[in-house]
PDB file of C-alpha atoms in Angstrom:
ATOM      1  CA  ALA N   1     181.402 121.032  81.044  1.00 86.00           C
ATOM      2  CA  MET N   2     179.415 123.585  83.018  1.00 89.00           C
ATOM      3  CA  PHE N   3     178.157 125.273  79.849  1.00 91.00           C
ATOM      4  CA  ILE N   4     176.979 121.987  78.390  1.00 89.00           C
ATOM      5  CA  ASN N   5     174.534 121.733  81.293  1.00 91.00           C
ATOM      6  CA  THR N   6     173.550 125.365  81.548  1.00 92.00           C
ATOM      7  CA  ASP N   7     173.889 126.704  77.955  1.00 91.00           C
ATOM      8  CA  PRO N   8     173.782 123.738  75.564  1.00 92.00           C
ATOM      9  CA  HIS N   9     172.711 125.981  72.647  1.00 91.00           C
ATOM     10  CA  ILE N  10     176.154 127.555  72.398  1.00 91.00           C
ATOM     11  CA  PHE N  11     177.548 124.200  71.217  1.00 91.00           C
ATOM     12  CA  HIS N  12     175.290 124.132  68.165  1.00 91.00           C
ATOM     13  CA  GLY N  13     177.323 123.280  65.065  1.00 90.00           C
ATOM     14  CA  ILE N  14     180.389 122.269  67.060  1.00 92.00           C
ATOM     15  CA  MET N  15     181.619 118.677  66.893  1.00 90.00           C
ATOM     16  CA  ARG N  16     185.076 118.913  68.495  1.00 88.00           C
ATOM     17  CA  ILE N  17     186.546 121.639  70.662  1.00 88.00           C
ATOM     18  CA  ARG N  18     190.125 122.782  70.184  1.00 87.00           C
ATOM     19  CA  ILE N  19     191.147 124.108  73.570  1.00 90.00           C
ATOM     20  CA  GLY N  20     194.403 125.673  72.298  1.00 90.00           C
ATOM     21  CA  LEU N  21     192.633 127.780  69.681  1.00 89.00           C
ATOM     22  CA  ILE N  22     190.012 128.909  72.165  1.00 91.00           C
ATOM     23  CA  ILE N  23     192.714 130.096  74.543  1.00 93.00           C
ATOM     24  CA  GLN N  24     194.351 131.982  71.659  1.00 91.00           C
ATOM     25  CA  VAL N  25     191.031 133.632  70.817  1.00 91.00           C
ATOM     26  CA  LEU N  26     190.400 134.557  74.439  1.00 92.00           C
ATOM     27  CA  ALA N  27     193.799 136.249  74.549  1.00 93.00           C
ATOM     28  CA  SER N  28     193.114 137.948  71.241  1.00 91.00           C
ATOM     29  CA  GLU N  29     189.822 139.264  72.578  1.00 90.00           C
ATOM     30  CA  MET N  30     191.582 140.640  75.672  1.00 90.00           C
ATOM     31  CA  GLY N  31     194.190 142.310  73.482  1.00 91.00           C
ATOM     32  CA  ASP N  32     191.629 143.876  71.183  1.00 88.00           C
ATOM     33  CA  LYS N  33     189.341 145.133  73.959  1.00 88.00           C
ATOM     34  CA  LEU N  34     192.132 146.535  76.095  1.00 89.00           C
ATOM     35  CA  ASP N  35     194.574 147.508  73.329  1.00 89.00           C
ATOM     36  CA  LEU N  36     197.335 145.202  74.677  1.00 90.00           C
ATOM     37  CA  SER N  37     200.236 143.423  73.080  1.00 92.00           C
ATOM     38  CA  LYS N  38     200.034 139.669  72.609  1.00 90.00           C
ATOM     39  CA  ASP N  39     202.185 138.922  75.668  1.00 92.00           C
ATOM     40  CA  ASP N  40     200.328 141.421  77.873  1.00 93.00           C
ATOM     41  CA  ALA N  41     197.002 140.038  76.716  1.00 92.00           C
ATOM     42  CA  TYR N  42     198.000 136.512  77.734  1.00 93.00           C
ATOM     43  CA  GLU N  43     199.205 137.805  81.093  1.00 93.00           C
ATOM     44  CA  GLN N  44     195.910 139.581  81.728  1.00 90.00           C
ATOM     45  CA  LEU N  45     193.957 136.510  80.632  1.00 92.00           C
ATOM     46  CA  MET N  46     195.789 134.287  83.046  1.00 92.00           C
ATOM     47  CA  SER N  47     195.273 136.737  85.906  1.00 90.00           C
ATOM     48  CA  LEU N  48     191.453 136.725  85.501  1.00 90.00           C
ATOM     49  CA  SER N  49     189.346 135.333  88.289  1.00 89.00           C
ATOM     50  CA  PRO N  50     187.407 132.133  87.523  1.00 91.00           C
ATOM     51  CA  PHE N  51     184.151 134.186  87.426  1.00 89.00           C
ATOM     52  CA  ASP N  52     185.572 136.688  84.892  1.00 89.00           C
ATOM     53  CA  MET N  53     187.088 133.875  82.831  1.00 91.00           C
ATOM     54  CA  ARG N  54     183.737 132.151  82.712  1.00 91.00           C
ATOM     55  CA  ASN N  55     181.993 135.334  81.538  1.00 90.00           C
ATOM     56  CA  ILE N  56     184.481 135.970  78.732  1.00 92.00           C
ATOM     57  CA  LEU N  57     184.451 132.337  77.676  1.00 92.00           C
ATOM     58  CA  LEU N  58     180.627 132.316  77.574  1.00 92.00           C
ATOM     59  CA  ASN N  59     180.598 135.378  75.340  1.00 90.00           C
ATOM     60  CA  VAL N  60     183.171 133.861  73.026  1.00 91.00           C
ATOM     61  CA  MET N  61     181.373 130.504  72.868  1.00 90.00           C
ATOM     62  CA  ALA N  62     178.103 132.313  72.088  1.00 89.00           C
ATOM     63  CA  SER N  63     179.871 134.549  69.470  1.00 85.00           C
ATOM     64  CA  LYS N  64     178.701 137.654  71.334  1.00 86.00           C
ATOM     65  CA  ASP N  65     180.579 140.948  71.453  1.00 85.00           C
ATOM     66  CA  PHE N  66     181.349 142.476  74.850  1.00 85.00           C
ATOM     67  CA  HIS N  67     183.121 145.277  76.668  1.00 84.00           C
ATOM     68  CA  ILE N  68     185.794 144.856  79.311  1.00 85.00           C
ATOM     69  CA  ASP N  69     186.377 147.654  81.822  1.00 83.00           C
ATOM     70  CA  LYS N  70     188.814 147.777  84.710  1.00 78.00           C
ATOM     71  CA  ILE N  71     187.201 148.403  88.100  1.00 78.00           C
ATOM     72  CA  GLU N  72     188.538 148.416  91.643  1.00 74.00           C
ATOM     73  CA  SER N  73     187.396 144.898  92.400  1.00 72.00           C
ATOM     74  CA  GLY N  74     188.676 143.446  89.134  1.00 75.00           C
ATOM     75  CA  TRP N  75     186.975 143.550  85.753  1.00 81.00           C
ATOM     76  CA  SER N  76     183.535 144.477  84.473  1.00 83.00           C
ATOM     77  CA  ILE N  77     182.425 142.386  81.517  1.00 85.00           C
ATOM     78  CA  ASN N  78     179.235 143.433  79.690  1.00 84.00           C
ATOM     79  CA  THR N  79     177.663 141.817  76.667  1.00 84.00           C
ATOM     80  CA  LEU N  80     176.786 144.223  73.856  1.00 74.00           C
ATOM     81  CA  ASP N  81     173.258 144.479  72.554  1.00 63.00           C
ATOM     82  CA  GLU N  82     172.809 141.930  69.763  1.00 53.00           C
ATOM     83  CA  THR N  83     170.511 144.196  67.719  1.00 45.00           C
ATOM     84  CA  LYS N  84     173.073 146.980  67.774  1.00 52.00           C
ATOM     85  CA  LEU N  85     175.808 144.481  66.776  1.00 47.00           C
ATOM     86  CA  SER N  86     173.778 143.187  63.830  1.00 51.00           C
ATOM     87  CA  GLN N  87     173.237 146.722  62.631  1.00 53.00           C
ATOM     88  CA  ALA N  88     176.982 147.331  62.807  1.00 52.00           C
ATOM     89  CA  LEU N  89     177.674 144.204  60.786  1.00 50.00           C
ATOM     90  CA  LEU N  90     175.263 145.269  58.043  1.00 53.00           C
ATOM     91  CA  LYS N  91     176.244 148.924  57.952  1.00 55.00           C
ATOM     92  CA  SER N  92     179.421 148.501  55.917  1.00 51.00           C
ATOM     93  CA  SER N  93     177.707 146.579  53.091  1.00 54.00           C
ATOM     94  CA  PHE N  94     174.961 149.208  52.943  1.00 52.00           C
ATOM     95  CA  LYS N  95     177.531 152.006  52.761  1.00 52.00           C
ATOM     96  CA  GLU N  96     179.314 150.364  49.844  1.00 53.00           C
ATOM     97  CA  GLU N  97     176.050 149.969  47.908  1.00 55.00           C
ATOM     98  CA  TYR N  98     175.251 153.628  48.595  1.00 51.00           C
ATOM     99  CA  LYS N  99     178.691 154.802  47.432  1.00 52.00           C
ATOM    100  CA  GLU N 100     178.327 152.885  44.171  1.00 54.00           C
ATOM    101  CA  LYS N 101     174.957 154.537  43.526  1.00 55.00           C
ATOM    102  CA  LEU N 102     176.402 157.924  44.459  1.00 52.00           C
ATOM    103  CA  ILE N 103     179.241 157.580  41.956  1.00 53.00           C
ATOM    104  CA  LYS N 104     176.850 156.544  39.173  1.00 57.00           C
ATOM    105  CA  ALA N 105     174.554 159.465  39.988  1.00 56.00           C
ATOM    106  CA  ASN N 106     177.484 161.906  39.893  1.00 54.00           C
ATOM    107  CA  GLN N 107     178.546 160.550  36.515  1.00 55.00           C
ATOM    108  CA  ASN N 108     175.012 161.192  35.241  1.00 58.00           C
ATOM    109  CA  GLY N 109     174.998 164.739  36.659  1.00 56.00           C
ATOM    110  CA  GLN N 110     172.449 163.874  39.338  1.00 53.00           C
ATOM    111  CA  THR N 111     172.517 164.959  42.974  1.00 48.00           C
ATOM    112  CA  THR N 112     172.015 162.697  45.969  1.00 47.00           C
ATOM    113  CA  ASN N 113     171.785 162.942  49.735  1.00 49.00           C
ATOM    114  CA  ASN N 114     175.229 162.461  51.324  1.00 48.00           C
ATOM    115  CA  SER N 115     173.926 161.686  54.807  1.00 47.00           C
ATOM    116  CA  VAL N 116     175.356 158.174  54.851  1.00 45.00           C
ATOM    117  CA  ASP N 117     178.898 159.490  54.686  1.00 49.00           C
ATOM    118  CA  SER N 118     178.361 161.494  57.877  1.00 43.00           C
ATOM    119  CA  ASP N 119     178.219 158.451  60.177  1.00 49.00           C
ATOM    120  CA  ASP N 120     179.331 158.910  63.732  1.00 49.00           C
ATOM    121  CA  THR N 121     182.829 157.751  64.647  1.00 46.00           C
ATOM    122  CA  ASP N 122     181.330 155.373  67.192  1.00 48.00           C
ATOM    123  CA  ASP N 123     179.382 153.533  64.465  1.00 50.00           C
ATOM    124  CA  ASN N 124     182.550 153.182  62.370  1.00 52.00           C
ATOM    125  CA  ASP N 125     184.389 151.765  65.343  1.00 47.00           C
ATOM    126  CA  GLU N 126     181.645 149.205  65.907  1.00 50.00           C
ATOM    127  CA  GLU N 127     181.564 147.880  62.390  1.00 57.00           C
ATOM    128  CA  GLU N 128     185.385 147.787  61.938  1.00 60.00           C
ATOM    129  CA  GLY N 129     186.576 144.207  62.081  1.00 75.00           C
ATOM    130  CA  ALA N 130     183.156 142.813  63.026  1.00 81.00           C
ATOM    131  CA  TRP N 131     183.113 140.145  60.361  1.00 86.00           C
ATOM    132  CA  VAL N 132     186.746 139.174  60.961  1.00 88.00           C
ATOM    133  CA  ARG N 133     185.952 138.725  64.641  1.00 87.00           C
ATOM    134  CA  ARG N 134     182.877 136.643  63.884  1.00 89.00           C
ATOM    135  CA  ARG N 135     184.847 134.369  61.561  1.00 91.00           C
ATOM    136  CA  ARG N 136     187.702 134.115  64.047  1.00 91.00           C
ATOM    137  CA  LEU N 137     185.365 132.927  66.804  1.00 91.00           C
ATOM    138  CA  ASP N 138     183.434 130.452  64.670  1.00 92.00           C
ATOM    139  CA  GLY N 139     186.657 129.159  63.105  1.00 92.00           C
ATOM    140  CA  ALA N 140     188.288 128.628  66.473  1.00 91.00           C
ATOM    141  CA  LEU N 141     185.211 126.811  67.722  1.00 91.00           C
ATOM    142  CA  ASN N 142     185.013 124.601  64.615  1.00 91.00           C
ATOM    143  CA  ARG N 143     181.422 125.798  64.191  1.00 93.00           C
ATOM    144  CA  VAL N 144     179.675 124.866  60.953  1.00 94.00           C
ATOM    145  CA  PRO N 145     176.109 125.335  59.607  1.00 93.00           C
ATOM    146  CA  THR N 146     173.453 122.727  60.186  1.00 92.00           C
ATOM    147  CA  GLY N 147     173.797 119.707  57.935  1.00 93.00           C
ATOM    148  CA  PHE N 148     177.185 120.893  56.710  1.00 95.00           C
ATOM    149  CA  TYR N 149     178.978 117.549  56.690  1.00 96.00           C
ATOM    150  CA  SER N 150     176.250 115.606  54.917  1.00 95.00           C
ATOM    151  CA  LYS N 151     176.098 118.365  52.306  1.00 95.00           C
ATOM    152  CA  ILE N 152     179.839 118.054  51.750  1.00 95.00           C
ATOM    153  CA  TRP N 153     179.327 114.344  51.180  1.00 95.00           C
ATOM    154  CA  HIS N 154     176.819 115.067  48.398  1.00 93.00           C
ATOM    155  CA  LEU N 155     179.140 117.775  46.964  1.00 93.00           C
ATOM    156  CA  LEU N 156     181.912 115.208  46.702  1.00 92.00           C
ATOM    157  CA  ARG N 157     179.595 112.998  44.718  1.00 90.00           C
ATOM    158  CA  VAL N 158     179.516 115.566  41.893  1.00 89.00           C
ATOM    159  CA  CYS N 159     183.211 116.480  41.890  1.00 90.00           C
ATOM    160  CA  ARG N 160     186.369 114.401  42.117  1.00 89.00           C
ATOM    161  CA  GLU N 161     188.102 116.218  44.969  1.00 93.00           C
ATOM    162  CA  LEU N 162     188.328 119.322  47.103  1.00 94.00           C
ATOM    163  CA  HIS N 163     191.701 120.759  47.980  1.00 93.00           C
ATOM    164  CA  ILE N 164     193.369 123.659  49.727  1.00 93.00           C
ATOM    165  CA  GLY N 165     196.259 124.784  47.526  1.00 86.00           C
ATOM    166  CA  THR N 166     198.469 121.859  46.621  1.00 84.00           C
ATOM    167  CA  GLU N 167     198.917 120.382  50.101  1.00 82.00           C
ATOM    168  CA  LYS N 168     195.582 119.126  51.419  1.00 89.00           C
ATOM    169  CA  TYR N 169     193.038 117.057  49.531  1.00 92.00           C
ATOM    170  CA  LEU N 170     189.626 115.565  50.257  1.00 93.00           C
ATOM    171  CA  SER N 171     188.782 112.944  47.647  1.00 92.00           C
ATOM    172  CA  THR N 172     185.453 111.600  46.488  1.00 91.00           C
ATOM    173  CA  SER N 173     186.724 108.168  47.493  1.00 92.00           C
ATOM    174  CA  VAL N 174     185.727 108.856  51.102  1.00 92.00           C
ATOM    175  CA  THR N 175     182.055 108.861  49.980  1.00 92.00           C
ATOM    176  CA  GLN N 176     182.508 105.263  48.860  1.00 92.00           C
ATOM    177  CA  GLU N 177     183.982 104.251  52.232  1.00 92.00           C
ATOM    178  CA  MET N 178     181.628 106.235  54.526  1.00 94.00           C
ATOM    179  CA  THR N 179     177.988 107.339  54.579  1.00 94.00           C
ATOM    180  CA  SER N 180     176.914 110.964  54.630  1.00 93.00           C
ATOM    181  CA  GLU N 181     175.829 110.777  58.290  1.00 93.00           C
ATOM    182  CA  GLU N 182     178.774 108.751  59.497  1.00 94.00           C
ATOM    183  CA  LEU N 183     180.879 110.316  62.275  1.00 93.00           C
ATOM    184  CA  ASN N 184     184.120 109.294  60.638  1.00 94.00           C
ATOM    185  CA  PHE N 185     183.190 111.213  57.510  1.00 95.00           C
ATOM    186  CA  ALA N 186     182.502 114.362  59.535  1.00 94.00           C
ATOM    187  CA  LEU N 187     185.844 113.906  61.293  1.00 94.00           C
ATOM    188  CA  ALA N 188     187.591 113.558  57.919  1.00 94.00           C
ATOM    189  CA  VAL N 189     186.055 116.829  56.673  1.00 95.00           C
ATOM    190  CA  GLU N 190     186.938 118.554  59.911  1.00 94.00           C
ATOM    191  CA  GLN N 191     190.539 117.329  59.695  1.00 93.00           C
ATOM    192  CA  PHE N 192     190.659 118.626  56.111  1.00 94.00           C
ATOM    193  CA  LEU N 193     189.580 122.077  57.215  1.00 94.00           C
ATOM    194  CA  ASN N 194     191.809 122.090  60.271  1.00 91.00           C
ATOM    195  CA  PHE N 195     194.797 122.033  57.955  1.00 92.00           C
ATOM    196  CA  VAL N 196     194.265 125.848  57.879  1.00 92.00           C
ATOM    197  CA  SER N 197     195.947 127.333  60.916  1.00 89.00           C
ATOM    198  CA  TYR N 198     194.111 130.646  60.894  1.00 91.00           C
ATOM    199  CA  PRO N 199     190.559 130.299  62.328  1.00 92.00           C
ATOM    200  CA  GLU N 200     189.141 133.203  60.316  1.00 92.00           C
ATOM    201  CA  TYR N 201     190.461 131.785  57.068  1.00 94.00           C
ATOM    202  CA  ARG N 202     189.183 128.334  57.965  1.00 95.00           C
ATOM    203  CA  GLN N 203     185.735 129.827  58.463  1.00 95.00           C
ATOM    204  CA  LEU N 204     185.995 131.609  55.122  1.00 95.00           C
ATOM    205  CA  LEU N 205     186.587 128.226  53.477  1.00 96.00           C
ATOM    206  CA  VAL N 206     183.426 126.915  55.203  1.00 96.00           C
ATOM    207  CA  GLU N 207     181.537 129.812  53.614  1.00 95.00           C
ATOM    208  CA  VAL N 208     183.036 129.006  50.201  1.00 95.00           C
ATOM    209  CA  LEU N 209     181.904 125.413  50.581  1.00 95.00           C
ATOM    210  CA  MET N 210     178.387 126.539  51.479  1.00 95.00           C
ATOM    211  CA  VAL N 211     178.269 128.654  48.315  1.00 94.00           C
ATOM    212  CA  LEU N 212     179.387 125.687  46.213  1.00 93.00           C
ATOM    213  CA  ILE N 213     176.739 123.532  47.883  1.00 93.00           C
ATOM    214  CA  MET N 214     174.053 126.124  47.158  1.00 92.00           C
ATOM    215  CA  ALA N 215     175.240 126.423  43.528  1.00 90.00           C
ATOM    216  CA  GLN N 216     174.987 122.646  43.160  1.00 87.00           C
ATOM    217  CA  GLU N 217     171.664 122.263  44.969  1.00 88.00           C
ATOM    218  CA  ARG N 218     169.924 125.108  43.113  1.00 87.00           C
ATOM    219  CA  ARG N 219     171.450 124.241  39.756  1.00 83.00           C
ATOM    220  CA  ILE N 220     173.008 127.687  39.472  1.00 83.00           C
ATOM    221  CA  THR N 221     175.762 126.155  37.430  1.00 77.00           C
ATOM    222  CA  LYS N 222     175.423 123.156  35.112  1.00 75.00           C
ATOM    223  CA  SER N 223     178.474 121.422  36.506  1.00 75.00           C
ATOM    224  CA  LEU N 224     181.377 121.830  38.901  1.00 82.00           C
ATOM    225  CA  ASP N 225     185.022 121.274  38.127  1.00 84.00           C
ATOM    226  CA  ASP N 226     186.374 117.803  38.929  1.00 87.00           C
ATOM    227  CA  SER N 227     189.010 119.305  41.176  1.00 91.00           C
ATOM    228  CA  ILE N 228     187.999 122.360  43.231  1.00 92.00           C
ATOM    229  CA  ASP N 229     190.741 124.496  44.771  1.00 93.00           C
ATOM    230  CA  LEU N 230     189.130 126.368  47.680  1.00 94.00           C
ATOM    231  CA  ASP N 231     192.201 128.487  48.170  1.00 93.00           C
ATOM    232  CA  LYS N 232     192.102 129.675  44.551  1.00 93.00           C
ATOM    233  CA  ILE N 233     188.416 130.577  44.823  1.00 94.00           C
ATOM    234  CA  VAL N 234     189.083 132.767  47.874  1.00 94.00           C
ATOM    235  CA  HIS N 235     191.965 134.550  46.166  1.00 94.00           C
ATOM    236  CA  LEU N 236     189.953 135.110  42.975  1.00 94.00           C
ATOM    237  CA  ALA N 237     186.995 136.409  44.982  1.00 92.00           C
ATOM    238  CA  ASN N 238     189.345 138.812  46.779  1.00 91.00           C
ATOM    239  CA  GLU N 239     190.726 140.086  43.483  1.00 92.00           C
ATOM    240  CA  LEU N 240     187.212 140.683  42.115  1.00 92.00           C
ATOM    241  CA  PHE N 241     186.264 142.424  45.359  1.00 90.00           C
ATOM    242  CA  LEU N 242     189.260 144.791  45.145  1.00 89.00           C
ATOM    243  CA  ILE N 243     188.468 145.590  41.515  1.00 90.00           C
ATOM    244  CA  ASP N 244     184.952 146.542  42.565  1.00 89.00           C
ATOM    245  CA  GLN N 245     186.315 148.563  45.486  1.00 87.00           C
ATOM    246  CA  ARG N 246     188.564 150.548  43.168  1.00 87.00           C
ATOM    247  CA  LYS N 247     185.623 151.397  40.972  1.00 87.00           C
ATOM    248  CA  ILE N 248     183.556 152.750  43.849  1.00 84.00           C
ATOM    249  CA  GLN N 249     186.503 154.057  45.893  1.00 79.00           C
ATOM    250  CA  GLY N 250     185.521 151.771  48.780  1.00 77.00           C
ATOM    251  CA  ASP N 251     186.930 151.663  52.273  1.00 73.00           C
ATOM    252  CA  ALA N 252     188.778 148.360  51.592  1.00 69.00           C
ATOM    253  CA  MET N 253     191.309 150.237  49.414  1.00 62.00           C
ATOM    254  CA  GLN N 254     192.666 152.124  52.436  1.00 63.00           C
ATOM    255  CA  CYS N 255     194.956 149.148  53.134  1.00 59.00           C
ATOM    256  CA  CYS N 256     196.100 148.613  49.515  1.00 55.00           C
TER     257      CYS N 256
END
C-alpha cells in the first residue's frame, strides 16, 4: 500500500498480486545473494527489520538487482547500476553470436580475435542466471506487457483455443462472452497462466504468447493452428536451441 502511493510505476503491468509467490521470491533472492539453503533463507527473511524488508521488496517489485551485505547494525542493501545489469543481460547473447562466427571462420581457415573469450570472471558471474531471475520476478508479480490481455482476445479470434499441455485450456468461446477490454476476460487469461506453478516458466509462456501475437499482427505466418499448445512450443524451442548450442559448442551445453 505504501508503494502504491510513493512508487506507482512499479505496479505497471500488474493486475493482481500473489502475496505467497512474492514471499517465495523474496526468500529465493535472500538465498541466492547470501548462498543460503531454502530454510535458512526464510529464517533470514523473517528476521529482517521492516526497513530492510521494504528495501528488498522495492527492488523485487521494480525488478532491480541488488547486493546484500551483513554489517554490524544489520544489513546493507544496495541496488546495482541498471546500465551495468543491462550489459550483463546482453553479454551472453553477444558471446554466442561471436562463437558461431569464430567456428565458421576456423572452418574456412581464417583467424579472428579471441578477446571475447577472455572475459573477466566478475562479468560471467553477473550474467549467469540474469534472465532466469528477471522471469522469476515478473512471473511472481504477474507482470505482463502493455495491452497484453486485449491482444490475447484478438489472438483467440484467429485460433480455436490455447492450452498448456493437456490440462489447461483457454477457448475462443470466452471472446463471445466477454469484450477485449473487460476485466473478467483479463482475469480469465490470468487464471489460465496461473495454472503454471513456476513463475519463471509462466513468464516464458507470456513471451511465447507475445511472439504468437506478433506473428499474427505482422502476418509473418499465413495462419495459426486451431489448437495451440504453448507447452509444446516451449519444448520445441528448447530442442532447437540445444541443437544450435551443440553446433557452436555453446555454454548451455555445460548442463547437458
